[in-house]
PDB file of C-alpha atoms in Angstrom:
ATOM      1  CA  MET A   1      -0.242   0.140   0.108  1.00  0.00           C
ATOM      2  CA  ASN A   2       1.149   3.350  -1.003  1.00  0.00           C
ATOM      3  CA  LEU A   3       0.651   5.732   2.319  1.00  0.00           C
ATOM      4  CA  LEU A   4       0.777   9.020   0.317  1.00  0.00           C
ATOM      5  CA  VAL A   5      -1.386   7.688  -2.549  1.00  0.00           C
ATOM      6  CA  SER A   6      -4.017   6.611   0.083  1.00  0.00           C
ATOM      7  CA  MET A   7      -3.523  10.163   1.814  1.00  0.00           C
ATOM      8  CA  ARG A   8      -4.372  11.744  -1.711  1.00  0.00           C
ATOM      9  CA  TYR A   9      -7.306   9.789  -2.095  1.00  0.00           C
ATOM     10  CA  LEU A  10      -8.943  10.464   1.181  1.00  0.00           C
ATOM     11  CA  VAL A  11      -8.372  14.561   0.556  1.00  0.00           C
ATOM     12  CA  ALA A  12      -9.894  13.950  -2.855  1.00  0.00           C
ATOM     13  CA  LEU A  13     -13.153  12.537  -0.970  1.00  0.00           C
ATOM     14  CA  ASP A  14     -13.403  15.077   1.173  1.00  0.00           C
ATOM     15  CA  GLU A  15     -13.089  17.890  -1.640  1.00  0.00           C
ATOM     16  CA  HIS A  16     -15.707  16.170  -3.888  1.00  0.00           C
ATOM     17  CA  LYS A  17     -17.792  14.280  -1.075  1.00  0.00           C
ATOM     18  CA  HIS A  18     -18.388  11.542  -3.789  1.00  0.00           C
ATOM     19  CA  PHE A  19     -16.609   8.335  -4.552  1.00  0.00           C
ATOM     20  CA  GLY A  20     -16.882   8.657  -8.174  1.00  0.00           C
ATOM     21  CA  ARG A  21     -15.880  12.375  -8.467  1.00  0.00           C
ATOM     22  CA  ALA A  22     -12.920  11.519  -6.011  1.00  0.00           C
ATOM     23  CA  ALA A  23     -11.727   9.232  -8.312  1.00  0.00           C
ATOM     24  CA  GLN A  24     -12.252  10.946 -11.404  1.00  0.00           C
ATOM     25  CA  ALA A  25     -10.509  13.806  -9.873  1.00  0.00           C
ATOM     26  CA  SER A  26      -7.527  11.158  -8.846  1.00  0.00           C
ATOM     27  CA  HIS A  27      -7.422   9.902 -12.349  1.00  0.00           C
ATOM     28  CA  VAL A  28      -8.213   6.411 -11.061  1.00  0.00           C
ATOM     29  CA  THR A  29     -11.269   4.066 -11.195  1.00  0.00           C
ATOM     30  CA  GLN A  30     -13.826   4.312  -8.459  1.00  0.00           C
ATOM     31  CA  PRO A  31     -12.881   0.604  -7.525  1.00  0.00           C
ATOM     32  CA  ALA A  32      -9.129   1.534  -7.248  1.00  0.00           C
ATOM     33  CA  LEU A  33     -10.021   4.539  -5.020  1.00  0.00           C
ATOM     34  CA  SER A  34     -12.460   2.550  -2.709  1.00  0.00           C
ATOM     35  CA  ASN A  35     -10.117  -0.413  -2.228  1.00  0.00           C
ATOM     36  CA  ALA A  36      -7.194   1.625  -1.603  1.00  0.00           C
ATOM     37  CA  ILE A  37      -9.217   3.223   1.209  1.00  0.00           C
ATOM     38  CA  ARG A  38     -10.418  -0.136   2.570  1.00  0.00           C
ATOM     39  CA  ALA A  39      -6.961  -1.320   2.401  1.00  0.00           C
ATOM     40  CA  LEU A  40      -5.736   1.654   4.735  1.00  0.00           C
ATOM     41  CA  GLU A  41      -8.539   1.076   7.114  1.00  0.00           C
ATOM     42  CA  GLU A  42      -7.625  -2.707   7.510  1.00  0.00           C
ATOM     43  CA  ASP A  43      -3.854  -1.476   8.001  1.00  0.00           C
ATOM     44  CA  LEU A  44      -5.138   0.897  10.672  1.00  0.00           C
ATOM     45  CA  GLY A  45      -7.274  -1.456  12.066  1.00  0.00           C
ATOM     46  CA  MET A  46     -10.176   0.926  12.126  1.00  0.00           C
ATOM     47  CA  ALA A  47     -13.019   2.390   9.890  1.00  0.00           C
ATOM     48  CA  VAL A  48     -12.066   6.119   8.530  1.00  0.00           C
ATOM     49  CA  VAL A  49     -15.071   6.587   6.158  1.00  0.00           C
ATOM     50  CA  LYS A  50     -19.000   6.494   7.004  1.00  0.00           C
ATOM     51  CA  ARG A  51     -20.354   4.230   4.063  1.00  0.00           C
ATOM     52  CA  GLY A  52     -24.181   3.900   3.435  1.00  0.00           C
ATOM     53  CA  ARG A  53     -25.213   3.714  -0.379  1.00  0.00           C
ATOM     54  CA  THR A  54     -23.209   6.895  -0.917  1.00  0.00           C
ATOM     55  CA  PHE A  55     -20.540   8.557   0.857  1.00  0.00           C
ATOM     56  CA  ILE A  56     -21.636   9.969   4.072  1.00  0.00           C
ATOM     57  CA  GLY A  57     -18.768  11.253   5.605  1.00  0.00           C
ATOM     58  CA  PHE A  58     -15.773  10.177   8.052  1.00  0.00           C
ATOM     59  CA  THR A  59     -15.595   8.829  11.045  1.00  0.00           C
ATOM     60  CA  PRO A  60     -13.764  10.988  14.205  1.00  0.00           C
ATOM     61  CA  GLU A  61     -10.713   8.831  13.497  1.00  0.00           C
ATOM     62  CA  GLY A  62     -11.117   9.583   9.638  1.00  0.00           C
ATOM     63  CA  GLU A  63     -11.521  13.290  10.471  1.00  0.00           C
ATOM     64  CA  ARG A  64      -8.077  13.176  12.420  1.00  0.00           C
ATOM     65  CA  LEU A  65      -6.372  11.167   9.907  1.00  0.00           C
ATOM     66  CA  LEU A  66      -7.695  13.847   7.203  1.00  0.00           C
ATOM     67  CA  GLN A  67      -5.779  16.528   9.154  1.00  0.00           C
ATOM     68  CA  SER A  68      -2.764  14.602   8.882  1.00  0.00           C
ATOM     69  CA  ALA A  69      -3.148  13.565   5.194  1.00  0.00           C
ATOM     70  CA  ARG A  70      -3.219  17.257   4.430  1.00  0.00           C
ATOM     71  CA  ARG A  71       0.049  18.084   6.159  1.00  0.00           C
ATOM     72  CA  MET A  72       1.862  14.954   4.871  1.00  0.00           C
ATOM     73  CA  LEU A  73       0.668  15.968   1.472  1.00  0.00           C
ATOM     74  CA  ARG A  74       1.795  19.692   2.040  1.00  0.00           C
ATOM     75  CA  GLU A  75       5.274  18.514   3.076  1.00  0.00           C
ATOM     76  CA  GLU A  76       5.376  16.196  -0.176  1.00  0.00           C
ATOM     77  CA  ALA A  77       4.519  19.011  -2.237  1.00  0.00           C
ATOM     78  CA  LEU A  78       7.040  21.409  -0.745  1.00  0.00           C
ATOM     79  CA  LEU A  79       9.746  18.617  -0.986  1.00  0.00           C
ATOM     80  CA  ARG A  80       9.033  18.349  -4.785  1.00  0.00           C
ATOM     81  CA  GLU A  81       9.323  22.185  -5.151  1.00  0.00           C
ATOM     82  CA  GLU A  82      12.785  22.195  -3.517  1.00  0.00           C
ATOM     83  CA  LEU A  83      13.933  19.407  -5.410  1.00  0.00           C
ATOM     84  CA  GLY A  84      12.305  20.129  -8.885  1.00  0.00           C
ATOM     85  CA  GLN A  85      12.179  23.908  -9.260  1.00  0.00           C
ATOM     86  CA  ALA A  86      15.194  25.869 -10.086  1.00  0.00           C
ATOM     87  CA  GLY A  87      15.599  29.645 -10.685  1.00  0.00           C
ATOM     88  CA  ASP A  88      12.659  31.777 -10.779  1.00  0.00           C
ATOM     89  CA  SER A  89      10.321  29.320 -12.024  1.00  0.00           C
ATOM     90  CA  VAL A  90       7.516  28.701 -10.209  1.00  0.00           C
ATOM     91  CA  HIS A  91       4.746  25.998 -10.711  1.00  0.00           C
ATOM     92  CA  GLY A  92       1.706  24.549  -8.815  1.00  0.00           C
ATOM     93  CA  ARG A  93      -1.831  25.458  -7.691  1.00  0.00           C
ATOM     94  CA  LEU A  94      -2.653  28.233  -5.470  1.00  0.00           C
ATOM     95  CA  ILE A  95      -5.986  27.407  -3.792  1.00  0.00           C
ATOM     96  CA  LEU A  96      -7.889  30.779  -2.704  1.00  0.00           C
ATOM     97  CA  GLY A  97     -11.330  30.778  -0.613  1.00  0.00           C
ATOM     98  CA  VAL A  98     -13.123  34.072  -1.284  1.00  0.00           C
ATOM     99  CA  VAL A  99     -16.324  35.338   0.396  1.00  0.00           C
ATOM    100  CA  PRO A 100     -18.641  35.989  -2.232  1.00  0.00           C
ATOM    101  CA  THR A 101     -18.894  39.799  -2.270  1.00  0.00           C
ATOM    102  CA  ALA A 102     -15.153  39.727  -3.022  1.00  0.00           C
ATOM    103  CA  GLU A 103     -15.278  37.557  -6.223  1.00  0.00           C
ATOM    104  CA  PRO A 104     -14.504  40.449  -8.466  1.00  0.00           C
ATOM    105  CA  VAL A 105     -11.399  41.075  -6.515  1.00  0.00           C
ATOM    106  CA  ALA A 106     -10.046  37.676  -6.408  1.00  0.00           C
ATOM    107  CA  ALA A 107     -10.606  37.099 -10.231  1.00  0.00           C
ATOM    108  CA  ARG A 108      -8.591  40.133 -10.992  1.00  0.00           C
ATOM    109  CA  PHE A 109      -5.868  38.570  -8.433  1.00  0.00           C
ATOM    110  CA  ALA A 110      -5.938  35.181  -9.749  1.00  0.00           C
ATOM    111  CA  ALA A 111      -5.594  36.432 -13.252  1.00  0.00           C
ATOM    112  CA  GLN A 112      -2.565  38.738 -12.667  1.00  0.00           C
ATOM    113  CA  LEU A 113      -0.964  36.065 -10.672  1.00  0.00           C
ATOM    114  CA  HIS A 114      -1.095  33.921 -13.390  1.00  0.00           C
ATOM    115  CA  SER A 115       0.138  36.651 -15.888  1.00  0.00           C
ATOM    116  CA  LEU A 116       2.978  37.248 -13.635  1.00  0.00           C
ATOM    117  CA  HIS A 117       3.671  33.359 -12.980  1.00  0.00           C
ATOM    118  CA  PRO A 118       2.279  31.478 -16.162  1.00  0.00           C
ATOM    119  CA  GLY A 119       3.281  28.115 -14.089  1.00  0.00           C
ATOM    120  CA  ILE A 120       0.685  28.968 -11.273  1.00  0.00           C
ATOM    121  CA  THR A 121      -2.739  27.546 -11.655  1.00  0.00           C
ATOM    122  CA  PRO A 122      -4.840  29.615  -9.425  1.00  0.00           C
ATOM    123  CA  VAL A 123      -8.030  28.018  -7.986  1.00  0.00           C
ATOM    124  CA  VAL A 124     -10.767  30.406  -6.752  1.00  0.00           C
ATOM    125  CA  ARG A 125     -13.607  28.970  -4.495  1.00  0.00           C
ATOM    126  CA  SER A 126     -16.456  31.008  -3.388  1.00  0.00           C
ATOM    127  CA  LEU A 127     -16.878  30.133   0.190  1.00  0.00           C
ATOM    128  CA  SER A 128     -18.674  31.519   3.375  1.00  0.00           C
ATOM    129  CA  SER A 129     -16.352  33.194   5.932  1.00  0.00           C
ATOM    130  CA  GLN A 130     -16.807  30.108   8.341  1.00  0.00           C
ATOM    131  CA  GLU A 131     -16.007  27.655   5.179  1.00  0.00           C
ATOM    132  CA  ILE A 132     -12.624  29.932   4.594  1.00  0.00           C
ATOM    133  CA  GLU A 133     -11.996  29.848   8.290  1.00  0.00           C
ATOM    134  CA  HIS A 134     -11.991  25.797   8.409  1.00  0.00           C
ATOM    135  CA  GLY A 135     -10.147  25.737   4.999  1.00  0.00           C
ATOM    136  CA  LEU A 136      -7.223  27.659   6.148  1.00  0.00           C
ATOM    137  CA  ASP A 137      -7.220  25.865   9.574  1.00  0.00           C
ATOM    138  CA  ASP A 138      -7.361  22.402   7.895  1.00  0.00           C
ATOM    139  CA  LEU A 139      -4.687  23.483   4.958  1.00  0.00           C
ATOM    140  CA  ALA A 140      -7.254  22.855   2.409  1.00  0.00           C
ATOM    141  CA  LEU A 141      -6.846  26.557   1.301  1.00  0.00           C
ATOM    142  CA  ASP A 142      -3.643  28.318   0.636  1.00  0.00           C
ATOM    143  CA  MET A 143      -5.257  31.688   1.159  1.00  0.00           C
ATOM    144  CA  GLY A 144      -8.410  33.446   2.179  1.00  0.00           C
ATOM    145  CA  LEU A 145      -9.911  36.843   0.997  1.00  0.00           C
ATOM    146  CA  GLY A 146     -12.484  38.113   3.161  1.00  0.00           C
ATOM    147  CA  PHE A 147     -13.620  40.146   6.009  1.00  0.00           C
ATOM    148  CA  LEU A 148     -10.934  41.075   8.422  1.00  0.00           C
ATOM    149  CA  SER A 149     -13.005  42.614  11.051  1.00  0.00           C
ATOM    150  CA  ARG A 150     -15.071  39.093  11.659  1.00  0.00           C
ATOM    151  CA  GLN A 151     -14.554  37.532  14.718  1.00  0.00           C
ATOM    152  CA  ARG A 152     -11.544  34.677  14.582  1.00  0.00           C
ATOM    153  CA  THR A 153     -13.251  31.332  15.915  1.00  0.00           C
ATOM    154  CA  GLY A 154     -10.280  29.116  15.465  1.00  0.00           C
ATOM    155  CA  LEU A 155      -7.556  28.509  17.514  1.00  0.00           C
ATOM    156  CA  ARG A 156      -4.357  29.314  15.583  1.00  0.00           C
ATOM    157  CA  PRO A 157      -3.906  32.904  14.791  1.00  0.00           C
ATOM    158  CA  TRP A 158      -3.780  34.040  10.826  1.00  0.00           C
ATOM    159  CA  GLN A 159      -1.391  36.511   9.185  1.00  0.00           C
ATOM    160  CA  THR A 160      -3.315  39.188   7.587  1.00  0.00           C
ATOM    161  CA  LEU A 161      -2.953  41.242   4.530  1.00  0.00           C
ATOM    162  CA  PRO A 162      -5.220  44.418   4.294  1.00  0.00           C
ATOM    163  CA  VAL A 163      -6.471  45.084   0.529  1.00  0.00           C
ATOM    164  CA  TYR A 164      -9.212  47.415   0.769  1.00  0.00           C
ATOM    165  CA  GLU A 165     -11.951  48.974   2.435  1.00  0.00           C
ATOM    166  CA  GLU A 166     -15.499  47.990   1.337  1.00  0.00           C
ATOM    167  CA  GLN A 167     -17.934  50.636   0.659  1.00  0.00           C
ATOM    168  CA  TYR A 168     -21.617  50.211   0.179  1.00  0.00           C
ATOM    169  CA  PHE A 169     -24.322  51.390  -2.632  1.00  0.00           C
ATOM    170  CA  LEU A 170     -27.842  51.559  -3.121  1.00  0.00           C
ATOM    171  CA  VAL A 171     -28.398  50.334  -6.981  1.00  0.00           C
ATOM    172  CA  ARG A 172     -31.677  51.025  -8.278  1.00  0.00           C
ATOM    173  CA  GLN A 173     -33.462  52.054 -11.609  1.00  0.00           C
ATOM    174  CA  ASN A 174     -31.646  55.137 -13.258  1.00  0.00           C
ATOM    175  CA  THR A 175     -33.777  58.187 -13.562  1.00  0.00           C
ATOM    176  CA  LYS A 176     -31.794  59.413 -16.462  1.00  0.00           C
ATOM    177  CA  SER A 177     -31.066  57.921 -19.708  1.00  0.00           C
ATOM    178  CA  GLY A 178     -27.456  56.791 -20.303  1.00  0.00           C
ATOM    179  CA  SER A 179     -25.442  54.032 -21.569  1.00  0.00           C
ATOM    180  CA  ARG A 180     -23.767  53.138 -18.272  1.00  0.00           C
ATOM    181  CA  LEU A 181     -23.823  52.841 -14.870  1.00  0.00           C
ATOM    182  CA  ARG A 182     -24.807  56.331 -13.097  1.00  0.00           C
ATOM    183  CA  MET A 183     -23.300  57.305 -10.208  1.00  0.00           C
ATOM    184  CA  ALA A 184     -25.871  59.527  -8.401  1.00  0.00           C
ATOM    185  CA  GLU A 185     -25.931  61.430  -5.101  1.00  0.00           C
ATOM    186  CA  PRO A 186     -25.322  59.905  -1.639  1.00  0.00           C
ATOM    187  CA  ILE A 187     -28.738  58.555   0.007  1.00  0.00           C
ATOM    188  CA  ARG A 188     -28.751  57.849   4.161  1.00  0.00           C
ATOM    189  CA  TRP A 189     -29.224  54.347   5.427  1.00  0.00           C
ATOM    190  CA  ASN A 190     -32.452  55.183   7.134  1.00  0.00           C
ATOM    191  CA  GLU A 191     -34.171  56.239   3.854  1.00  0.00           C
ATOM    192  CA  ALA A 192     -32.692  53.155   2.091  1.00  0.00           C
ATOM    193  CA  ALA A 193     -34.569  51.051   4.691  1.00  0.00           C
ATOM    194  CA  SER A 194     -38.044  52.088   3.651  1.00  0.00           C
ATOM    195  CA  LEU A 195     -37.151  51.201   0.067  1.00  0.00           C
ATOM    196  CA  PRO A 196     -38.452  47.859  -1.660  1.00  0.00           C
ATOM    197  CA  LEU A 197     -35.146  45.941  -1.240  1.00  0.00           C
ATOM    198  CA  CYS A 198     -33.081  42.973  -2.499  1.00  0.00           C
ATOM    199  CA  LEU A 199     -30.779  41.726   0.261  1.00  0.00           C
ATOM    200  CA  LEU A 200     -28.419  38.826   0.625  1.00  0.00           C
ATOM    201  CA  THR A 201     -29.690  36.081   2.802  1.00  0.00           C
ATOM    202  CA  PRO A 202     -29.108  36.359   6.592  1.00  0.00           C
ATOM    203  CA  GLU A 203     -26.398  33.629   7.035  1.00  0.00           C
ATOM    204  CA  MET A 204     -23.966  35.452   4.826  1.00  0.00           C
ATOM    205  CA  HIS A 205     -21.726  38.091   6.600  1.00  0.00           C
ATOM    206  CA  HIS A 206     -22.211  40.979   4.258  1.00  0.00           C
ATOM    207  CA  ARG A 207     -26.189  40.648   5.403  1.00  0.00           C
ATOM    208  CA  SER A 208     -25.309  41.081   9.114  1.00  0.00           C
ATOM    209  CA  ILE A 209     -23.028  44.167   8.334  1.00  0.00           C
ATOM    210  CA  VAL A 210     -25.943  45.849   6.540  1.00  0.00           C
ATOM    211  CA  ASP A 211     -28.543  44.593   9.377  1.00  0.00           C
ATOM    212  CA  GLU A 212     -26.324  46.381  12.001  1.00  0.00           C
ATOM    213  CA  VAL A 213     -25.962  49.451  10.122  1.00  0.00           C
ATOM    214  CA  PHE A 214     -29.646  49.731   9.522  1.00  0.00           C
ATOM    215  CA  ALA A 215     -30.230  49.048  13.393  1.00  0.00           C
ATOM    216  CA  GLY A 216     -27.364  51.717  14.289  1.00  0.00           C
ATOM    217  CA  SER A 217     -29.197  54.232  12.239  1.00  0.00           C
ATOM    218  CA  GLY A 218     -32.682  53.618  13.957  1.00  0.00           C
ATOM    219  CA  ALA A 219     -34.001  51.795  10.880  1.00  0.00           C
ATOM    220  CA  GLN A 220     -35.328  48.284  10.141  1.00  0.00           C
ATOM    221  CA  ALA A 221     -35.283  47.253   6.572  1.00  0.00           C
ATOM    222  CA  GLN A 222     -37.826  44.534   5.586  1.00  0.00           C
ATOM    223  CA  PRO A 223     -36.337  43.108   2.172  1.00  0.00           C
ATOM    224  CA  MET A 224     -38.917  42.485  -0.358  1.00  0.00           C
ATOM    225  CA  LEU A 225     -36.598  39.779  -1.885  1.00  0.00           C
ATOM    226  CA  GLU A 226     -33.355  37.757  -0.359  1.00  0.00           C
ATOM    227  CA  THR A 227     -30.576  35.667  -2.104  1.00  0.00           C
ATOM    228  CA  ASN A 228     -27.585  34.259  -2.074  1.00  0.00           C
ATOM    229  CA  SER A 229     -26.665  35.122  -5.630  1.00  0.00           C
ATOM    230  CA  LEU A 230     -24.732  37.782  -6.597  1.00  0.00           C
ATOM    231  CA  LEU A 231     -26.193  37.969 -10.354  1.00  0.00           C
ATOM    232  CA  THR A 232     -29.710  38.226  -8.612  1.00  0.00           C
ATOM    233  CA  LEU A 233     -28.546  40.739  -6.107  1.00  0.00           C
ATOM    234  CA  ALA A 234     -26.821  42.802  -9.243  1.00  0.00           C
ATOM    235  CA  LEU A 235     -29.487  42.392 -11.660  1.00  0.00           C
ATOM    236  CA  SER A 236     -32.868  42.567  -9.268  1.00  0.00           C
ATOM    237  CA  ALA A 237     -33.071  46.135 -10.009  1.00  0.00           C
ATOM    238  CA  VAL A 238     -32.795  46.050 -13.962  1.00  0.00           C
ATOM    239  CA  GLY A 239     -36.519  46.911 -15.050  1.00  0.00           C
ATOM    240  CA  THR A 240     -38.003  46.540 -11.615  1.00  0.00           C
ATOM    241  CA  PRO A 241     -38.467  48.925  -8.615  1.00  0.00           C
ATOM    242  CA  VAL A 242     -36.410  46.805  -6.594  1.00  0.00           C
ATOM    243  CA  CYS A 243     -33.279  48.427  -5.184  1.00  0.00           C
ATOM    244  CA  SER A 244     -29.970  46.205  -3.801  1.00  0.00           C
ATOM    245  CA  ILE A 245     -27.556  47.041  -1.496  1.00  0.00           C
ATOM    246  CA  MET A 246     -24.096  46.184  -2.669  1.00  0.00           C
ATOM    247  CA  PRO A 247     -20.427  46.801  -2.054  1.00  0.00           C
ATOM    248  CA  GLY A 248     -18.417  48.637  -4.259  1.00  0.00           C
ATOM    249  CA  ALA A 249     -16.589  45.915  -5.585  1.00  0.00           C
ATOM    250  CA  LEU A 250     -19.474  44.387  -7.278  1.00  0.00           C
ATOM    251  CA  LEU A 251     -20.530  47.315  -9.457  1.00  0.00           C
ATOM    252  CA  ASP A 252     -18.308  46.408 -12.079  1.00  0.00           C
ATOM    253  CA  LEU A 253     -20.975  43.573 -12.669  1.00  0.00           C
ATOM    254  CA  VAL A 254     -23.502  46.561 -13.504  1.00  0.00           C
ATOM    255  CA  ARG A 255     -21.105  49.096 -15.110  1.00  0.00           C
ATOM    256  CA  GLY A 256     -22.534  48.418 -18.294  1.00  0.00           C
ATOM    257  CA  TYR A 257     -26.230  48.809 -17.537  1.00  0.00           C
ATOM    258  CA  GLY A 258     -27.324  52.702 -18.367  1.00  0.00           C
ATOM    259  CA  GLU A 259     -30.907  51.608 -16.775  1.00  0.00           C
ATOM    260  CA  LEU A 260     -29.101  51.450 -13.302  1.00  0.00           C
ATOM    261  CA  GLN A 261     -27.757  53.980 -11.009  1.00  0.00           C
ATOM    262  CA  ALA A 262     -25.717  53.761  -7.847  1.00  0.00           C
ATOM    263  CA  HIS A 263     -26.162  55.967  -4.377  1.00  0.00           C
ATOM    264  CA  PRO A 264     -23.422  55.900  -1.838  1.00  0.00           C
ATOM    265  CA  LEU A 265     -24.790  54.969   1.467  1.00  0.00           C
ATOM    266  CA  ILE A 266     -24.008  57.848   4.298  1.00  0.00           C
ATOM    267  CA  ASP A 267     -24.880  58.437   7.638  1.00  0.00           C
ATOM    268  CA  PRO A 268     -22.822  56.149   8.430  1.00  0.00           C
ATOM    269  CA  GLN A 269     -20.394  56.088   5.741  1.00  0.00           C
ATOM    270  CA  LEU A 270     -19.374  52.370   6.360  1.00  0.00           C
ATOM    271  CA  ARG A 271     -15.979  50.991   5.522  1.00  0.00           C
ATOM    272  CA  THR A 272     -15.341  47.305   6.170  1.00  0.00           C
ATOM    273  CA  PRO A 273     -11.692  46.456   5.748  1.00  0.00           C
ATOM    274  CA  MET A 274     -11.124  43.447   3.802  1.00  0.00           C
ATOM    275  CA  GLY A 275      -8.148  41.277   2.862  1.00  0.00           C
ATOM    276  CA  PHE A 276      -6.010  38.421   2.243  1.00  0.00           C
ATOM    277  CA  MET A 277      -5.668  35.507   5.147  1.00  0.00           C
ATOM    278  CA  VAL A 278      -3.081  32.906   5.442  1.00  0.00           C
ATOM    279  CA  LEU A 279      -2.078  30.647   8.136  1.00  0.00           C
ATOM    280  CA  PRO A 280       1.286  30.990   9.274  1.00  0.00           C
ATOM    281  CA  VAL A 281       3.670  27.899   8.961  1.00  0.00           C
ATOM    282  CA  ASP A 282       7.150  27.259   9.098  1.00  0.00           C
ATOM    283  CA  ARG A 283       7.528  27.870   5.168  1.00  0.00           C
ATOM    284  CA  PHE A 284       5.212  28.782   2.404  1.00  0.00           C
ATOM    285  CA  SER A 285       4.911  26.997  -0.829  1.00  0.00           C
ATOM    286  CA  ARG A 286       6.361  28.779  -3.652  1.00  0.00           C
ATOM    287  CA  PRO A 287       3.136  29.621  -5.245  1.00  0.00           C
ATOM    288  CA  LEU A 288       1.755  30.951  -1.934  1.00  0.00           C
ATOM    289  CA  GLN A 289       5.030  33.129  -1.854  1.00  0.00           C
ATOM    290  CA  ALA A 290       4.460  34.473  -5.108  1.00  0.00           C
ATOM    291  CA  ALA A 291       0.712  35.060  -4.215  1.00  0.00           C
ATOM    292  CA  LEU A 292       1.970  37.054  -1.056  1.00  0.00           C
ATOM    293  CA  ALA A 293       4.379  39.288  -2.949  1.00  0.00           C
ATOM    294  CA  LEU A 294       1.574  40.240  -5.545  1.00  0.00           C
ATOM    295  CA  ALA A 295      -0.894  41.013  -2.521  1.00  0.00           C
ATOM    296  CA  GLN A 296       1.689  43.448  -1.053  1.00  0.00           C
ATOM    297  CA  ALA A 297       2.527  45.291  -4.315  1.00  0.00           C
ATOM    298  CA  PRO A 298       1.761  48.670  -4.462  1.00  0.00           C
ATOM    299  CA  SER A 299       0.447  48.600  -7.993  1.00  0.00           C
ATOM    300  CA  TRP A 300      -2.230  46.048  -7.338  1.00  0.00           C
ATOM    301  CA  LEU A 301      -3.094  47.802  -3.828  1.00  0.00           C
ATOM    302  CA  GLN A 302      -3.880  51.109  -5.560  1.00  0.00           C
ATOM    303  CA  GLN A 303      -5.948  49.185  -8.451  1.00  0.00           C
ATOM    304  CA  ILE A 304      -7.975  47.322  -6.088  1.00  0.00           C
ATOM    305  CA  GLN A 305      -8.705  50.157  -3.323  1.00  0.00           C
ATOM    306  CA  ALA A 306     -10.092  51.963  -6.464  1.00  0.00           C
ATOM    307  CA  LEU A 307     -12.254  49.164  -7.199  1.00  0.00           C
ATOM    308  CA  GLY A 308     -13.500  48.510  -3.373  1.00  0.00           C
ATOM    309  CA  ALA A 309     -14.526  52.187  -3.233  1.00  0.00           C
ATOM    310  CA  HIS A 310     -15.663  53.249  -6.864  1.00  0.00           C
TER     311      HIS A 310
END
């Protein structure tokens, strides 16, 4: 039994939550993957996977083994880098977990990283704040991009890199004709609360921020539409009386819609710090070193700070 191969199968199973898809991602047949995991269980003398007609999850012992598997595979990857990469060439995957409202920023970051280092394949995953936290702790993610003000619930501290401050806008039908999104006059939060609103669903951290601001301004919004889809949030105001509250980084999604206008929200003029997060370890992979260098580059920060504020 090849222990590293079995560990790789376990991680693939955790990522895909399905034996067939895990096997496909591992470029083996499903029986080969299943037999390797069963052989691992026999060798350890314990079950690590909960099985029914389909994959159910991992046993407590399996969860602990999965953490060890991620550490082993990370050390293997670092060793391969040291032995196989020379000079300035950087190769490998960089897995970035991003909160939905920061997806446009993550897309630009991933594209620029690949442009600077063609050997790096960025993988951008849209995740909740809690999923990013768990992914960093479990070494399933290399970096996170999200709310720096969110209360940390894990055990290990993160290294954080501030990128921009998120500002908020009310987007609704344009009162003047135009070919592109019109930037209109500011509007107060307590005034916005009385409008027919589309907001993100309550489990999303962005929504908790919006609700807190409404409460602090003495208002309570009763949205007529809730969604966990950024596309729905961005486009619900097109041809309808619905108004959306959007962070500045998302305005690029509707930049070409002349039938919409965006009002900066004031009193208060909220600024939410956003940035990258990594788990401090003894040594970073070369793709992660390259990503951290870009994340701190003045040219990148200037570009993205303008995007977040609009």
